[in-house]
Short mmCIF file of C-alpha atoms in Angstrom, two decimals:
data_model
loop_
_atom_site.label_atom_id
_atom_site.label_comp_id
_atom_site.label_asym_id
_atom_site.label_seq_id
_atom_site.Cartn_x
_atom_site.Cartn_y
_atom_site.Cartn_z
CA UNK A 15 182.20 107.95 82.46
CA UNK A 16 180.28 110.30 80.17
CA UNK A 17 179.62 113.67 81.68
CA UNK A 18 177.62 116.64 80.42
CA UNK A 19 178.71 120.23 80.89
CA UNK A 20 175.85 122.72 80.53
CA UNK A 21 176.34 126.48 80.50
CA UNK A 22 173.03 128.36 80.48
CA UNK A 23 172.76 132.14 80.83
CA UNK A 24 170.12 134.85 80.90
CA UNK A 25 169.83 138.55 81.62
CA UNK A 26 167.36 138.67 84.51
CA UNK A 27 168.10 142.24 85.61
CA UNK A 28 171.09 144.57 85.80
CA UNK A 29 172.72 146.34 88.74
CA UNK A 30 173.31 149.25 88.04
CA UNK A 31 171.75 149.66 84.59
CA UNK A 32 173.06 146.92 82.30
CA UNK A 33 176.50 146.92 83.92
CA UNK A 34 176.46 144.22 86.60
CA UNK A 35 174.56 141.60 88.56
CA UNK A 36 173.17 142.08 92.08
CA UNK A 37 174.79 139.85 94.75
CA UNK A 38 171.37 138.71 95.98
CA UNK A 39 170.60 137.36 92.50
CA UNK A 40 173.80 135.30 92.53
CA UNK A 41 173.06 134.03 96.03
CA UNK A 42 169.54 132.95 95.04
CA UNK A 43 170.89 131.03 92.04
CA UNK A 44 173.53 129.30 94.18
CA UNK A 45 170.86 128.12 96.62
CA UNK A 46 168.71 126.73 93.80
CA UNK A 47 171.59 124.81 92.23
CA UNK A 48 172.77 123.55 95.61
CA UNK A 49 169.31 122.07 96.21
CA UNK A 50 169.57 120.35 92.82
CA UNK A 51 173.02 118.98 93.67
CA UNK A 52 171.82 117.58 96.99
CA UNK A 53 168.95 115.71 95.36
CA UNK A 54 171.29 114.22 92.75
CA UNK A 55 170.27 116.21 89.69
CA UNK A 56 173.70 117.87 89.39
CA UNK A 57 177.22 116.62 90.04
CA UNK A 58 178.59 120.11 90.58
CA UNK A 59 177.92 123.72 89.61
CA UNK A 60 179.30 127.23 89.58
CA UNK A 61 177.25 130.43 89.55
CA UNK A 62 178.78 133.63 88.24
CA UNK A 63 177.92 136.72 86.20
CA UNK A 64 179.19 138.47 83.11
CA UNK A 65 177.96 142.03 83.10
CA UNK A 66 174.24 141.81 83.86
CA UNK A 67 173.98 138.16 82.77
CA UNK A 68 173.42 135.36 85.27
CA UNK A 69 175.59 132.39 84.28
CA UNK A 70 174.83 128.83 85.42
CA UNK A 71 177.68 126.36 84.85
CA UNK A 72 176.57 122.80 85.65
CA UNK A 73 177.90 119.25 85.34
CA UNK A 74 175.62 116.20 85.31
CA UNK A 75 175.09 112.77 83.70
CA UNK A 76 171.81 113.44 81.90
CA UNK A 77 173.05 114.37 78.43
CA UNK A 78 172.37 117.44 76.31
CA UNK A 79 168.91 119.03 76.04
CA UNK A 80 167.73 117.27 79.19
CA UNK A 81 164.31 118.52 80.28
CA UNK A 82 165.07 118.40 84.01
CA UNK A 83 168.31 120.36 83.64
CA UNK A 84 166.69 122.95 81.40
CA UNK A 85 163.72 123.28 83.75
CA UNK A 86 166.11 123.79 86.68
CA UNK A 87 167.77 126.66 84.80
CA UNK A 88 164.42 128.13 83.70
CA UNK A 89 162.93 127.99 87.19
CA UNK A 90 166.08 129.59 88.59
CA UNK A 91 165.85 132.42 86.06
CA UNK A 92 162.15 132.95 86.82
CA UNK A 93 162.82 133.16 90.57
CA UNK A 94 165.76 135.49 89.92
CA UNK A 95 163.52 137.67 87.75
CA UNK A 96 160.95 138.00 90.54
CA UNK A 97 163.72 139.03 92.93
CA UNK A 98 165.15 141.44 90.34
CA UNK A 99 161.79 143.18 89.99
CA UNK A 100 161.43 143.34 93.76
CA UNK A 101 164.88 144.95 93.95
CA UNK A 102 163.90 147.26 91.05
CA UNK A 103 166.83 146.12 88.94
CA UNK A 104 167.13 147.34 85.36
CA UNK A 105 165.48 145.22 82.65
CA UNK A 106 164.13 142.52 84.96
CA UNK A 107 163.61 139.26 83.05
CA UNK A 108 164.76 140.82 79.79
CA UNK A 109 165.93 137.54 78.23
CA UNK A 110 162.89 135.47 79.24
CA UNK A 111 160.77 135.62 76.10
CA UNK A 112 158.19 132.99 77.09
CA UNK A 113 155.93 132.75 80.13
CA UNK A 114 155.90 128.97 80.62
CA UNK A 115 158.48 126.19 80.24
CA UNK A 116 157.77 123.78 77.38
CA UNK A 117 160.35 121.02 77.86
CA UNK A 118 163.44 122.72 76.41
CA UNK A 119 164.90 126.11 77.22
CA UNK A 120 166.16 126.66 73.66
CA UNK A 121 164.13 129.25 71.81
CA UNK A 122 162.86 130.75 75.07
CA UNK A 123 165.51 133.47 75.37
CA UNK A 124 168.38 132.14 77.52
CA UNK A 125 171.65 131.19 75.83
CA UNK A 126 172.73 127.54 75.96
CA UNK A 127 176.04 125.76 75.31
CA UNK A 128 176.23 122.07 76.20
CA UNK A 129 178.62 119.22 75.47
CA UNK A 130 178.74 115.56 76.47
CA UNK A 131 182.05 113.71 76.58
CA UNK A 132 184.00 110.89 78.21
CA UNK A 133 185.76 112.56 81.11
CA UNK A 134 189.56 112.28 81.07
CA UNK A 135 191.60 111.73 84.29
CA UNK A 136 192.18 115.50 84.17
CA UNK A 137 189.62 117.50 82.18
CA UNK A 138 190.68 121.15 81.70
CA UNK A 139 187.80 123.23 80.35
CA UNK A 140 187.63 126.96 79.68
CA UNK A 141 184.29 128.80 79.76
CA UNK A 142 184.18 132.16 78.00
CA UNK A 143 181.34 134.62 78.59
CA UNK A 144 180.58 137.87 76.77
CA UNK A 145 178.13 140.72 77.28
CA UNK A 146 176.73 143.26 74.79
CA UNK A 147 177.81 141.49 71.61
CA UNK A 148 176.58 138.79 69.19
CA UNK A 149 176.96 134.98 69.01
CA UNK A 150 179.44 135.30 66.14
CA UNK A 151 181.87 137.04 68.48
CA UNK A 152 183.57 133.65 68.99
CA UNK A 153 184.07 132.93 65.26
CA UNK A 154 187.54 134.42 64.88
CA UNK A 155 188.94 133.14 68.21
CA UNK A 156 187.67 129.61 67.43
CA UNK A 157 189.29 129.73 64.00
CA UNK A 158 192.59 130.80 65.55
CA UNK A 159 192.42 128.09 68.25
CA UNK A 160 191.56 125.18 65.98
CA UNK A 161 192.78 126.08 62.47
CA UNK A 162 195.77 128.44 62.73
CA UNK A 163 199.11 126.68 63.43
CA UNK A 164 200.77 130.04 64.07
CA UNK A 165 198.43 130.39 67.06
CA UNK A 166 198.27 126.68 67.94
CA UNK A 167 201.55 124.84 67.23
CA UNK A 168 199.88 121.67 68.50
CA UNK A 169 198.12 121.44 65.12
CA UNK A 170 201.53 120.56 63.69
CA UNK A 171 203.30 118.69 66.50
CA UNK A 172 200.49 116.83 68.33
CA UNK A 173 199.58 113.52 66.60
CA UNK A 174 196.04 113.79 67.99
CA UNK A 175 195.52 117.20 66.37
CA UNK A 176 197.44 117.03 63.10
CA UNK A 177 194.43 115.73 61.14
CA UNK A 178 192.67 118.99 61.98
CA UNK A 179 189.24 119.90 63.27
CA UNK A 180 185.72 120.02 61.84
CA UNK A 181 183.70 123.23 62.23
CA UNK A 182 179.90 123.16 62.39
CA UNK A 183 178.55 126.54 61.26
CA UNK A 184 174.94 127.67 61.79
CA UNK A 185 173.01 130.10 59.63
CA UNK A 186 170.93 131.68 62.41
CA UNK A 187 168.54 133.39 59.97
CA UNK A 188 167.70 130.44 57.72
CA UNK A 189 168.18 127.81 60.46
CA UNK A 190 170.59 125.76 58.38
CA UNK A 191 174.02 124.34 59.13
CA UNK A 192 177.11 123.35 57.20
CA UNK A 193 180.41 121.75 58.20
CA UNK A 194 183.93 122.62 57.10
CA UNK A 195 187.07 120.54 57.54
CA UNK A 196 190.26 122.36 58.45
CA UNK A 197 192.83 122.74 57.04
CA UNK A 198 191.44 121.78 53.59
CA UNK A 199 188.42 124.08 53.64
CA UNK A 200 189.61 127.05 55.69
CA UNK A 201 189.05 129.53 52.84
CA UNK A 202 185.41 128.47 52.54
CA UNK A 203 185.09 128.53 56.33
CA UNK A 204 186.44 132.08 56.51
CA UNK A 205 184.06 133.24 53.77
CA UNK A 206 181.14 132.33 56.03
CA UNK A 207 182.30 133.16 59.54
CA UNK A 208 183.33 136.70 58.60
CA UNK A 209 179.60 137.53 58.58
CA UNK A 210 179.31 137.23 62.36
CA UNK A 211 175.72 138.47 62.53
CA UNK A 212 174.44 135.53 60.50
CA UNK A 213 176.95 132.66 60.49
CA UNK A 214 178.06 131.28 63.84
CA UNK A 215 180.43 128.47 64.72
CA UNK A 216 178.29 126.23 66.92
CA UNK A 217 180.59 123.25 67.48
CA UNK A 218 184.14 122.12 66.78
CA UNK A 219 185.06 118.42 66.57
CA UNK A 220 188.44 116.68 66.44
CA UNK A 221 188.56 114.94 63.07
CA UNK A 222 190.73 112.05 64.25
CA UNK A 223 187.92 110.55 66.34
CA UNK A 224 184.97 112.96 66.22
CA UNK A 225 185.50 114.05 69.81
CA UNK A 226 183.78 117.31 70.79
CA UNK A 227 186.27 120.15 71.29
CA UNK A 228 184.18 123.31 71.67
CA UNK A 229 180.57 124.50 71.68
CA UNK A 230 179.00 127.96 71.71
CA UNK A 231 175.55 129.42 72.19
CA UNK A 232 173.90 130.63 68.97
CA UNK A 233 170.66 132.23 70.17
CA UNK A 234 169.74 135.56 68.54
CA UNK A 235 167.26 137.37 70.81
CA UNK A 236 165.95 139.69 68.12
CA UNK A 237 165.18 136.74 65.81
CA UNK A 238 163.45 134.84 68.61
CA UNK A 239 161.38 137.79 69.79
CA UNK A 240 160.69 139.34 66.39
CA UNK A 241 161.94 142.70 67.64
CA UNK A 242 164.99 144.25 69.30
CA UNK A 243 165.09 143.22 72.96
CA UNK A 244 168.76 143.81 73.70
CA UNK A 245 172.14 142.55 72.54
CA UNK A 246 173.05 138.88 72.55
CA UNK A 247 175.40 137.67 75.26
CA UNK A 248 177.05 134.45 74.04
CA UNK A 249 178.92 131.78 75.97
CA UNK A 250 181.63 129.40 74.76
CA UNK A 251 183.00 126.16 76.22
CA UNK A 252 186.41 124.86 75.08
CA UNK A 253 188.21 121.68 76.12
CA UNK A 254 191.96 121.99 76.60
CA UNK A 255 195.22 120.00 76.68
CA UNK A 256 196.16 116.46 75.57
CA UNK A 257 194.74 116.32 72.07
CA UNK A 258 193.18 119.76 72.26
CA UNK A 259 194.78 123.24 72.27
CA UNK A 260 196.74 124.16 75.38
CA UNK A 261 195.38 126.82 77.72
CA UNK A 262 197.76 129.42 76.28
CA UNK A 263 196.70 128.53 72.73
CA UNK A 264 193.06 128.97 73.72
CA UNK A 265 193.57 132.38 75.32
CA UNK A 266 196.05 133.73 72.75
CA UNK A 267 193.41 134.83 70.16
CA UNK A 268 192.02 137.29 72.70
CA UNK A 269 195.38 139.07 72.91
CA UNK A 270 194.52 140.72 69.57
CA UNK A 271 191.51 143.07 69.61
#
């Protein structure tokens, strides 16, 4: 059965300052997603926060870029923004750059990371969230996870991984993309992803069968708004185990600042 995992986030207001998220905001979002689950739009969900960002983690069967899923997230953020302003939270609705939903939440401010895959009997997934940084913050950790055998021994000993992984890199300024195959093209890959403000690893695929392994959000708020409206707060989704890096191999890159 193919399942879609959607992680959509937005800064709708901080408590206190930009440091955290108000419990009433989280409760409102949970109620909205629970309504969606009961009417069959979602399979499951989890609501959490990273700093002052509201994070919606949702599973469903509707594929990536689905209008109903994106509208659910947008409407939830709009309602949360109204509550944030009522509570006088800091920077209410900061990430919502548009006033009306137009069919897809991309380009409207919130960050989006989605992947569709055939669910395994056990499907370990790790969701990383960051606050006050840039989308390219995941470049180095993703390289370590999927291209460095000293970090991920599975690249050498796992038959499903030994052919390497394919990295899809976005140029967020010119709106172009390029792919690199590891291990053959890791030098070229590193030449790009070192410029984290411009080049961002969007997706990683297993070369053996083209299976999706990881996806990140690549939205740059300042480029969308045409002015500085706050730092970017990226999210990252990584599949783990049995043909993908183990949990320890996924978390190990973050042991080095």
